[in-house]
CSV table of C-alpha atoms in Angstrom, one decimal:
chain,number,residue,atom,x,y,z
A,28,LEU,CA,20.9,30.5,-30.4
A,29,ALA,CA,18.3,31.4,-27.8
A,30,VAL,CA,19.3,27.4,-26.0
A,31,ALA,CA,23.0,29.1,-26.1
A,32,THR,CA,22.2,32.3,-24.3
A,33,VAL,CA,20.3,30.5,-21.9
A,34,LEU,CA,23.3,27.9,-21.4
A,35,LEU,CA,25.5,31.2,-20.9
A,36,LEU,CA,23.4,33.0,-18.8
A,37,ALA,CA,22.7,30.2,-16.4
A,38,GLY,CA,26.4,28.3,-16.6
A,39,ILE,CA,28.1,32.3,-15.7
A,40,SER,CA,25.4,32.3,-12.5
A,41,TRP,CA,26.3,28.4,-11.4
A,42,LEU,CA,29.9,29.0,-11.7
A,43,ALA,CA,29.9,32.0,-9.9
A,44,ARG,CA,28.2,30.5,-7.0
A,45,THR,CA,31.0,28.1,-6.9
A,46,THR,CA,33.3,28.6,-3.8
A,47,SER,CA,36.4,26.4,-4.0
A,48,ILE,CA,38.7,26.3,-6.8
A,49,SER,CA,38.0,22.1,-7.2
A,50,GLU,CA,34.3,22.4,-7.6
A,51,LEU,CA,35.0,25.7,-10.0
A,52,MET,CA,37.3,22.9,-12.0
A,53,LEU,CA,34.7,20.3,-11.9
A,54,ASN,CA,31.9,22.8,-12.8
A,55,ALA,CA,33.8,24.1,-15.9
A,56,VAL,CA,34.6,20.9,-17.2
A,57,ALA,CA,30.8,19.6,-16.2
A,58,LEU,CA,29.5,22.6,-18.4
A,59,ASN,CA,31.7,22.1,-21.3
A,60,ALA,CA,30.5,18.7,-21.5
A,61,ILE,CA,27.1,20.0,-21.3
A,62,LEU,CA,27.5,22.3,-24.0
A,63,ASP,CA,29.4,20.3,-26.5
A,64,VAL,CA,26.4,17.5,-26.5
A,65,ASP,CA,25.2,19.1,-29.6
A,66,GLU,CA,28.0,18.1,-31.7
A,67,PHE,CA,28.1,14.6,-29.7
A,68,LEU,CA,24.5,14.2,-30.7
A,69,PHE,CA,25.4,15.4,-34.8
A,70,LEU,CA,27.9,12.8,-34.9
A,71,GLY,CA,26.1,10.0,-32.9
A,72,LEU,CA,22.5,10.4,-34.8
A,73,THR,CA,23.3,11.3,-38.0
A,74,PRO,CA,24.3,9.3,-41.0
A,75,MET,CA,27.9,9.0,-42.2
A,76,LYS,CA,26.7,10.3,-45.6
A,77,PHE,CA,25.0,13.7,-44.3
A,78,GLN,CA,27.8,14.0,-41.8
A,79,HIS,CA,30.0,14.1,-45.3
A,80,GLY,CA,27.4,16.6,-47.2
A,81,ILE,CA,27.6,19.1,-44.5
A,82,GLN,CA,31.2,19.1,-44.2
A,83,SER,CA,31.7,19.6,-47.4
A,84,LEU,CA,29.7,22.3,-47.9
A,85,ALA,CA,31.2,25.9,-48.9
A,86,PRO,CA,31.0,28.4,-46.8
A,87,LEU,CA,28.8,31.6,-47.1
A,88,THR,CA,31.2,34.6,-48.5
A,89,VAL,CA,29.2,37.7,-46.7
A,90,THR,CA,30.6,41.5,-47.6
A,91,TYR,CA,30.3,44.2,-44.8
A,92,SER,CA,30.2,47.8,-45.7
A,93,ARG,CA,32.1,49.7,-43.0
A,94,ARG,CA,28.9,51.1,-41.4
A,95,ARG,CA,27.0,47.6,-40.8
A,96,SER,CA,30.5,46.5,-39.3
A,97,GLN,CA,30.2,49.1,-37.4
A,98,TRP,CA,26.7,48.7,-35.6
A,99,GLU,CA,27.1,44.6,-35.8
A,100,SER,CA,30.3,45.6,-33.6
A,101,SER,CA,28.2,47.7,-31.4
A,102,VAL,CA,25.7,45.7,-30.7
A,103,GLN,CA,27.9,42.6,-30.0
A,104,CYS,CA,29.7,44.7,-27.5
A,105,LEU,CA,26.4,45.4,-25.8
A,106,MET,CA,25.0,42.6,-25.6
A,107,LEU,CA,28.7,41.1,-24.4
A,108,PHE,CA,28.3,43.9,-21.4
A,109,CYS,CA,24.9,42.6,-20.8
A,110,THR,CA,25.7,39.3,-20.4
A,111,MET,CA,28.6,39.9,-18.1
A,112,TRP,CA,26.5,42.0,-16.2
A,113,LEU,CA,23.0,40.4,-16.0
A,114,PRO,CA,24.2,37.4,-13.7
A,115,PHE,CA,26.2,39.8,-11.1
A,116,GLY,CA,23.4,42.0,-10.7
A,117,LEU,CA,20.9,39.0,-10.1
A,118,LEU,CA,23.6,37.7,-7.4
A,119,LEU,CA,23.6,40.7,-5.9
A,120,ARG,CA,19.8,40.6,-4.9
């Protein structure tokens, strides 16, 4: 989660500094390739037996109360707001 957050912040600031549309498209594709590296490594380095075992795992069931759901939504909204405004604030310096 920490690596994804750092990549998100760095990627947003990197894409925000791009000046032309063609460079923006190229940089967006490059950022997507970087974010997919973990999946490529999993598919390339993990034996098929383990891949099938992981893919056949049953999903976890989580029950939420109304209060917990509202709290998590508030925290996620705050994190989204900070994620969007932090790179903008850094660019204004």
